[in-house]
Coordinates of C-alpha atoms and ligand atoms in Angstrom, one line a residue:
M1 CA 10.0 6.7 -6.0
P2 CA 10.7 7.4 -2.3
I3 CA 9.0 4.3 -1.1
I4 CA 11.9 2.6 0.7
D5 CA 12.6 -0.7 2.5
M6 CA 11.0 -0.4 5.9
K7 CA 13.6 -2.6 7.6
D8 CA 16.3 -0.2 6.4
M9 CA 14.2 2.8 7.5
L10 CA 13.7 1.6 11.1
Q11 CA 17.3 0.3 11.4
H12 CA 18.5 3.8 10.5
A13 CA 16.2 5.3 13.2
Y14 CA 17.3 2.8 15.8
D15 CA 21.0 3.3 15.0
H16 CA 20.8 7.0 15.2
G17 CA 18.5 7.4 18.2
Y18 CA 15.3 8.8 16.8
A19 CA 11.8 7.4 16.1
V20 CA 9.8 7.4 12.9
G21 CA 6.1 8.3 13.2
A22 CA 3.6 5.7 12.0
F23 CA 0.4 7.7 11.6
D24 CA -2.8 5.8 11.0
L25 CA -4.8 7.4 8.2
V26 CA -8.5 7.1 7.7
S27 CA -9.1 9.4 4.7
L28 CA -7.5 11.2 1.8
D29 CA -7.4 14.3 4.0
F30 CA -5.3 12.5 6.6
L31 CA -3.0 11.1 3.8
E32 CA -2.3 14.6 2.4
A33 CA -1.9 16.1 5.9
I34 CA 0.6 13.4 7.0
L35 CA 2.7 13.7 3.8
S36 CA 2.7 17.5 3.8
A37 CA 4.0 17.5 7.4
A38 CA 6.7 15.0 6.4
E39 CA 7.7 17.2 3.4
Q40 CA 7.7 20.3 5.6
A41 CA 9.8 18.6 8.3
R42 CA 12.0 16.7 5.8
A43 CA 11.2 13.5 7.8
P44 CA 10.9 9.8 6.9
V45 CA 7.4 8.7 7.6
I46 CA 5.3 5.5 7.8
L47 CA 1.8 5.7 6.3
S48 CA -0.1 3.2 8.5
L49 CA -3.4 1.5 7.7
A50 CA -5.0 -0.1 10.7
E51 CA -7.2 -3.1 10.0
S52 CA -9.6 -2.0 12.8
H53 CA -10.4 1.1 10.6
F54 CA -11.3 -0.8 7.4
G55 CA -15.0 -0.5 8.2
Y56 CA -14.7 3.3 7.9
F57 CA -13.2 3.5 4.4
D58 CA -12.7 1.2 1.3
I59 CA -9.1 0.0 1.6
E60 CA -9.1 -1.1 -2.0
L61 CA -9.9 2.4 -3.1
M62 CA -7.6 4.0 -0.5
M63 CA -4.4 2.0 -1.3
P64 CA -3.8 3.2 -4.9
A65 CA -4.0 6.8 -3.6
V66 CA -1.6 5.9 -0.7
E67 CA 0.8 4.4 -3.1
K68 CA 0.6 7.2 -5.6
A69 CA 1.1 9.8 -2.9
A70 CA 4.1 7.9 -1.5
E71 CA 5.7 7.6 -4.9
R72 CA 5.5 11.3 -5.7
A73 CA 6.8 12.3 -2.2
S74 CA 10.3 13.7 -2.0
V75 CA 10.8 12.2 1.5
P76 CA 11.3 8.5 2.3
V77 CA 8.0 6.6 2.9
A78 CA 7.0 3.1 4.0
I79 CA 3.4 1.8 3.8
H80 CA 2.4 -0.4 6.7
L81 CA -0.5 -2.7 7.7
D82 CA -1.2 -2.0 11.3
H83 CA -2.7 -4.7 13.6
G84 CA -3.2 -7.4 10.9
A85 CA -5.3 -10.2 12.4
D86 CA -3.8 -13.2 10.6
L87 CA -1.9 -14.6 7.6
D88 CA -4.7 -13.7 5.2
S89 CA -4.7 -10.1 6.4
A90 CA -0.9 -9.9 5.8
V91 CA -1.1 -11.4 2.4
R92 CA -3.9 -9.0 1.4
G93 CA -2.0 -6.1 2.8
I94 CA 1.0 -7.0 0.7
K95 CA -1.1 -7.5 -2.4
L96 CA -2.6 -4.0 -1.9
G97 CA 0.8 -2.3 -1.6
C98 CA 2.0 -2.5 2.0
N99 CA 5.8 -3.0 2.3
G100 CA 5.6 -3.7 6.0
V101 CA 3.0 -5.7 8.0
M102 CA 2.2 -6.0 11.6
I103 CA 0.7 -9.3 12.8
D104 CA -1.0 -8.8 16.1
A105 CA -1.7 -12.1 17.9
S106 CA -0.8 -10.5 21.3
H107 CA -4.1 -11.5 22.8
Q108 CA -3.2 -15.2 22.3
E109 CA -1.3 -17.5 24.5
F110 CA 2.5 -17.2 24.1
S111 CA 3.0 -20.3 22.0
E112 CA 0.0 -19.5 19.8
N113 CA 1.2 -16.0 19.3
I114 CA 4.6 -17.5 18.2
R115 CA 2.9 -20.0 15.8
I116 CA 0.8 -17.3 14.1
T117 CA 3.5 -14.7 14.0
R118 CA 6.1 -17.2 12.6
A119 CA 3.8 -18.2 9.7
V120 CA 3.3 -14.5 8.8
A121 CA 7.0 -13.8 9.1
D122 CA 8.0 -16.7 6.9
T123 CA 5.5 -15.7 4.2
A124 CA 6.2 -12.0 4.3
H125 CA 10.0 -12.4 4.3
A126 CA 9.8 -14.6 1.2
C127 CA 8.1 -11.5 -0.3
G128 CA 10.8 -9.1 0.9
I129 CA 8.4 -7.5 3.4
A130 CA 9.4 -6.5 6.9
V131 CA 7.3 -7.8 9.9
E132 CA 6.3 -6.3 13.2
G133 CA 5.0 -8.6 16.0
E134 CA 3.6 -7.7 19.4
L135 CA 4.2 -9.4 22.7
G136 CA 2.4 -8.4 25.9
Y137 CA -0.9 -6.7 25.5
V138 CA -1.6 -3.0 24.8
P139 CA -5.3 -2.5 25.6
G140 CA -7.8 -0.1 24.1
V141 CA -8.8 0.8 20.5
E142 CA -7.3 3.6 18.5
G143 CA -9.5 6.7 18.4
E144 CA -11.6 5.8 21.5
D145 CA -11.4 6.0 25.2
A146 CA -9.4 3.1 26.5
E147 CA -11.9 2.6 29.4
R148 CA -14.4 1.3 26.8
H149 CA -12.0 -1.6 26.1
P150 CA -10.8 -2.3 29.5
E151 CA -9.0 -5.6 29.0
A152 CA -6.0 -5.8 31.4
L153 CA -2.7 -4.5 30.2
A154 CA -0.1 -7.3 30.0
Y155 CA 3.6 -6.2 30.2
T156 CA 6.2 -7.6 27.9
T157 CA 8.9 -9.5 29.7
P158 CA 12.5 -9.4 28.5
V159 CA 12.9 -13.2 28.6
E160 CA 9.8 -13.9 26.7
A161 CA 10.6 -11.1 24.2
K162 CA 14.0 -12.8 23.4
A163 CA 12.4 -16.2 22.8
Y164 CA 9.6 -14.7 20.8
V165 CA 11.9 -12.8 18.4
E166 CA 14.3 -15.8 18.0
R167 CA 11.4 -18.1 17.3
T168 CA 9.3 -15.9 15.0
G169 CA 12.1 -14.0 13.1
V170 CA 10.2 -10.7 13.4
D171 CA 12.1 -7.5 12.3
F172 CA 10.6 -5.2 14.9
L173 CA 8.8 -5.8 18.2
A174 CA 5.9 -3.8 19.6
V175 CA 6.2 -3.8 23.4
S176 CA 3.8 -3.3 26.2
V177 CA 5.4 -1.1 28.9
G178 CA 2.4 0.9 30.1
T179 CA 0.8 2.6 27.1
V180 CA -2.8 2.1 25.9
H181 CA -4.5 2.7 22.6
G182 CA -6.8 5.7 22.7
R183 CA -7.2 8.0 25.7
M184 CA -6.7 6.6 29.2
K185 CA -7.9 8.1 32.4
G186 CA -5.1 9.8 34.3
K187 CA -1.4 9.8 33.3
P188 CA 0.3 6.8 31.7
R189 CA 3.1 5.4 33.9
L190 CA 5.8 3.8 31.8
D191 CA 8.2 1.0 32.9
Y192 CA 11.5 2.3 31.5
Q193 CA 13.6 -0.3 33.3
R194 CA 11.6 -3.1 31.6
L195 CA 12.0 -1.4 28.2
K196 CA 15.8 -1.0 28.8
Q197 CA 16.1 -4.7 29.6
I198 CA 14.1 -5.7 26.5
N199 CA 16.2 -3.4 24.3
E200 CA 19.5 -4.8 25.7
A201 CA 18.2 -8.4 25.2
L202 CA 17.1 -7.8 21.6
S203 CA 19.0 -5.0 19.9
I204 CA 16.3 -4.6 17.2
P205 CA 14.0 -1.6 16.5
L206 CA 11.2 -1.5 19.1
V207 CA 7.7 -0.1 18.6
I208 CA 5.4 1.8 20.9
H209 CA 1.6 1.6 20.3
G210 CA -0.7 4.1 21.9
G211 CA 1.4 7.2 21.4
T212 CA -1.4 9.6 22.2
G213 CA -1.3 11.2 25.6
L214 CA 2.4 10.7 26.3
S215 CA 4.4 13.8 27.4
D216 CA 7.4 15.1 25.6
A217 CA 9.7 13.8 28.3
Q218 CA 8.1 10.3 28.1
F219 CA 8.6 10.2 24.3
R220 CA 12.3 11.1 24.8
R221 CA 12.9 8.4 27.3
L222 CA 11.2 5.8 25.2
I223 CA 13.4 6.7 22.2
T224 CA 16.5 6.6 24.3
N225 CA 15.6 3.0 25.2
G226 CA 15.3 1.7 21.7
I227 CA 11.8 2.8 20.5
A228 CA 12.3 3.5 16.7
K229 CA 8.7 3.6 15.6
I230 CA 5.8 5.4 17.3
N231 CA 2.2 4.6 16.4
Y232 CA 0.0 7.6 16.7
Y233 CA -3.7 8.1 15.8
T234 CA -6.1 9.2 18.5
A235 CA -4.6 12.7 18.9
L236 CA -5.0 13.2 15.1
A237 CA -8.7 12.2 15.2
E238 CA -9.2 14.5 18.1
V239 CA -7.7 17.6 16.5
A240 CA -9.6 16.8 13.3
G241 CA -12.9 16.6 15.2
A242 CA -12.2 19.8 17.2
S243 CA -11.3 21.6 13.9
I244 CA -14.6 20.5 12.3
R245 CA -16.6 21.6 15.4
S246 CA -15.0 24.9 15.6
S247 CA -15.1 25.7 11.9
A248 CA -18.7 24.6 11.6
S249 CA -19.9 26.8 14.4
S250 CA -18.1 29.9 13.1
R251 CA -20.4 31.9 10.9
K252 CA -17.9 32.4 8.0
G253 CA -16.2 29.8 5.9
N254 CA -18.0 26.7 7.0
S255 CA -18.5 25.1 3.5
Y256 CA -17.5 21.5 3.3
T257 CA -14.3 22.2 1.4
N258 CA -13.3 24.8 4.0
L259 CA -13.9 22.3 6.8
V260 CA -11.7 19.6 5.3
R261 CA -9.0 22.2 4.4
D262 CA -8.9 23.1 8.1
V263 CA -8.8 19.5 9.1
R264 CA -5.8 19.0 6.8
Q265 CA -4.0 21.9 8.2
T266 CA -4.6 21.0 11.8
V267 CA -3.7 17.3 11.4
S268 CA -0.6 18.3 9.5
A269 CA 0.5 20.7 12.3
E270 CA 0.1 17.9 14.9
V271 CA 2.1 15.4 12.8
E272 CA 4.9 17.9 12.1
S273 CA 5.2 18.8 15.8
K274 CA 5.6 15.1 16.6
M275 CA 8.2 14.6 13.9
R276 CA 10.3 17.4 15.4
L277 CA 9.9 16.0 18.9
W278 CA 10.8 12.4 17.9
G279 CA 13.9 13.5 16.0
S280 CA 12.9 12.3 12.5
A281 CA 12.7 15.9 11.2
G282 CA 15.7 16.7 9.0
R283 CA 16.6 13.0 8.4
A284 CA 15.0 12.6 4.9
A285 CA 18.2 13.1 2.9
E286 CA 20.4 10.7 4.8
V287 CA 17.7 8.0 5.0
L288 CA 17.2 8.2 1.2
A289 CA 20.9 8.0 0.6
R290 CA 21.4 4.9 3.0
C291 CA 18.2 2.9 2.5
Q292 CA 17.2 0.6 -0.3
P293 CA 14.6 2.0 -2.6
W294 CA 11.5 -0.2 -3.0
T295 CA 11.8 -1.9 -6.4
P296 CA 8.8 -3.9 -7.6
V297 CA 9.4 -6.5 -10.4
E298 CA 7.3 -7.4 -13.3
H299 CA 7.2 -10.8 -15.0
V300 CA 6.1 -10.9 -18.7
I301 CA 5.5 -13.9 -20.8
L302 CA 4.7 -13.9 -24.5
Y303 CA 3.4 -17.2 -25.8
N304 CA 1.4 -19.2 -28.4
L305 CA -0.9 -22.1 -27.6
S306 CA -0.8 -25.4 -29.4
G307 CA -4.2 -26.3 -30.8
G308 CA -5.5 -22.7 -31.1
D309 CA -8.8 -23.4 -29.4
P310 CA -10.1 -20.0 -28.2
E311 CA -12.2 -21.5 -25.3
Q312 CA -9.2 -23.3 -24.0
A313 CA -7.2 -20.1 -24.1
E314 CA -9.9 -18.2 -22.1
M315 CA -10.1 -21.0 -19.5
L316 CA -6.3 -21.0 -19.1
M317 CA -6.2 -17.3 -18.6
A318 CA -9.1 -17.2 -16.1
E319 CA -7.5 -20.1 -14.1
G320 CA -4.1 -18.3 -14.1
R321 CA -5.6 -15.0 -12.9
R322 CA -7.4 -16.9 -10.0
V323 CA -4.6 -19.3 -9.0
L324 CA -1.5 -17.1 -9.6
G325 CA -3.2 -14.0 -8.3
A326 CA -3.6 -15.6 -4.9
I327 CA 0.1 -16.4 -4.4
P328 CA 1.7 -14.2 -1.7
G329 CA 3.7 -11.3 -3.2
V330 CA 1.7 -11.2 -6.4
R331 CA 0.1 -7.8 -6.8
E332 CA -1.7 -8.3 -10.0
V333 CA -2.1 -10.8 -12.9
V334 CA -3.0 -9.3 -16.3
T335 CA -3.7 -11.6 -19.3
G336 CA -4.0 -10.4 -22.9
K337 CA -4.5 -11.4 -26.5
T338 CA -2.7 -9.8 -29.4
A339 CA -4.3 -6.7 -31.0
R340 CA -2.7 -7.6 -34.4
E341 CA -3.4 -10.7 -36.4
N342 CA 0.1 -11.2 -37.7
A343 CA 1.9 -10.9 -34.3
R344 CA 4.7 -13.3 -33.5
Y345 CA 3.1 -14.2 -30.2
R346 CA -0.7 -14.2 -29.7
Y347 CA -1.0 -14.2 -25.9
T348 CA 0.6 -12.5 -22.9
W349 CA 0.8 -12.6 -19.1
L350 CA 2.0 -9.7 -17.0
I351 CA 2.5 -10.6 -13.4
R352 CA 3.4 -7.8 -10.9
F353 CA 5.5 -8.9 -7.9
C354 CA 5.9 -6.6 -4.9
H355 CA 9.7 -7.3 -4.6
P356 CA 12.5 -9.2 -6.5
K357 CA 12.4 -11.9 -3.8
V358 CA 9.0 -13.0 -5.1
I359 CA 10.7 -14.2 -8.4
D360 CA 11.9 -17.2 -6.4
S361 CA 9.1 -17.7 -3.9
F362 CA 6.5 -17.5 -6.7
R363 CA 8.4 -20.0 -8.9
E364 CA 8.6 -22.5 -6.0
H365 CA 5.1 -22.0 -4.7
P366 CA 3.1 -25.3 -5.1
D367 CA 0.1 -23.6 -6.7
H368 CA 2.4 -22.1 -9.4
V369 CA 4.2 -25.4 -9.9
A370 CA 0.9 -27.3 -10.4
F371 CA -0.5 -24.6 -12.7
A372 CA 2.7 -24.4 -14.8
D373 CA 3.3 -28.2 -15.0
K374 CA -0.2 -29.4 -15.5
L375 CA -1.9 -26.7 -17.5
F376 CA 0.4 -24.1 -19.0
R377 CA 3.6 -25.7 -20.1
P378 CA 1.9 -28.6 -22.0
L379 CA -0.1 -26.1 -24.0
A380 CA 2.4 -23.3 -24.4
S381 CA 5.8 -24.6 -25.4
D382 CA 6.4 -21.6 -27.8
R383 CA 7.1 -18.8 -25.3
V384 CA 9.6 -16.2 -24.0
S385 CA 9.6 -14.6 -20.6
V386 CA 11.4 -11.8 -18.8
D387 CA 11.6 -10.4 -15.2
Y388 CA 12.4 -6.7 -14.9
R389 CA 12.7 -4.2 -12.1
I390 CA 10.6 -1.1 -12.5
E391 CA 12.8 1.8 -13.4
T392 CA 11.8 5.2 -12.1
D393 CA 13.6 8.5 -12.2
A394 CA 14.4 8.2 -8.4
S395 CA 15.7 4.7 -8.5
T396 CA 17.9 5.5 -11.6
R397 CA 19.3 8.6 -9.9
K398 CA 20.1 6.6 -6.7
R399 CA 21.9 3.8 -8.6
H400 CA 23.7 6.4 -10.7
A401 CA 25.0 8.1 -7.6
A402 CA 26.1 4.8 -6.2
S403 CA 27.9 3.7 -9.3
E404 CA 29.6 7.1 -9.7
K405 CA 31.0 6.5 -6.2
K406 CA 32.4 3.2 -7.3
G407 CA 33.5 4.5 -10.7
S408 CA 31.4 2.0 -12.7
H409 CA 28.8 2.5 -15.3
I410 CA 25.1 2.3 -14.5
S411 CA 23.1 -0.3 -16.3
T412 CA 19.4 0.5 -17.0
R413 CA 19.1 -2.8 -18.9
A414 CA 16.1 -4.9 -17.9
L415 CA 17.0 -7.9 -15.7
F416 CA 16.5 -10.9 -17.9
G417 CA 15.5 -13.5 -15.4
K418 CA 15.1 -17.2 -15.3
A419 CA 12.0 -18.4 -17.1
L420 CA 9.3 -19.1 -14.6
F421 CA 6.9 -21.1 -16.7
Ligands
LIG501 P1 -3.1 6.0 19.7 O1 -4.4 6.0 19.0 O2 -3.3 5.9 21.2 O3 -2.3 7.2 19.3 O4 -2.4 4.7 19.3 C1 -2.2 4.4 17.9 C2 -1.7 3.0 17.7 O5 -1.1 2.5 18.5 C3 -2.0 2.4 16.4 O6 -1.6 1.1 16.3

């Protein structure tokens, strides 16, 4: 289960002077290419899903594949929502499986940016999710020429950055120091002095957007001055496009499957070269050893209903799926009826939380309190419930190693939690 806590991942990069690549993916081919590069380079990696790309693929179909691929990777992975527009985007990203979210209100006035970002940070942190905010404005759109989106670049100022981070509580800050999204005309000129001052003022992992088009020397200087996450997409789209054009025009081997195989290889090579340049290559083992594994929690309730009216039971379950399923940090609500007539309990809920913190934030959420007090508890006094962390081979191995160090015994026992309902 090498999905790991993204805050731990970027803190490690920041402390050790390298940057993790956050590569926006737009297809299964990109997903496979990015992860095969990470495996090859033994690098931690961020699988990044940019909201501006959601028109090109079905995010609800893509995310189960992203999660599955991350879970079976042998290198540490985080899954990140890139450029989320508002609180609803962040909550949806968390529900779909992101364990880091970016809120981008950088085009707003300073105070409005703070208000929107603060709301996202409060909600996401209550779900155990790390948050990236942006201050200053990085123009352009990923995958396109920046000239087509010519809004003026606004630099981040160190004084505003300090106030922004203190007042929003973000874990990482995306800064504007001269980069643009997509291709820009001419060479980007970066303001390293400004970046240095921001880094000294904040001492948190900093993020650069618009990685495409920077030179090796520019990347190195950015990393020396606190950049711990680099967002990178346009160059991947370009090498993929060039690969398709060249394979399609060659006479042999231009079947569809050959074209996408070539895309995978080309994108993977580009990703791997950046992992080596940014210093994340070869870090997988130490990151896995030092960072918290991502451990979702499930909440199960077995219950009987007083009265035994089947219609009332259906109504209760439908309402629960609707109301509880919308609470931040809830991934899924499954309801069920016994398959055997003589069962001790006739009904079940299975509620999947993204993180153990949601046990508390869910219990205290007003929609849960209203549902439990007004509908559920009066009808279901005969019930048992349990919260348990999902055990995987990797999480068990990791805790085993930790407890061996301390000389204690590992417990794989489920965590019997406080009853929610
Ligand atoms: P590029 O497309 O310029 O590499 O930027 C990617 C990015 O910043 C995604 O958020």
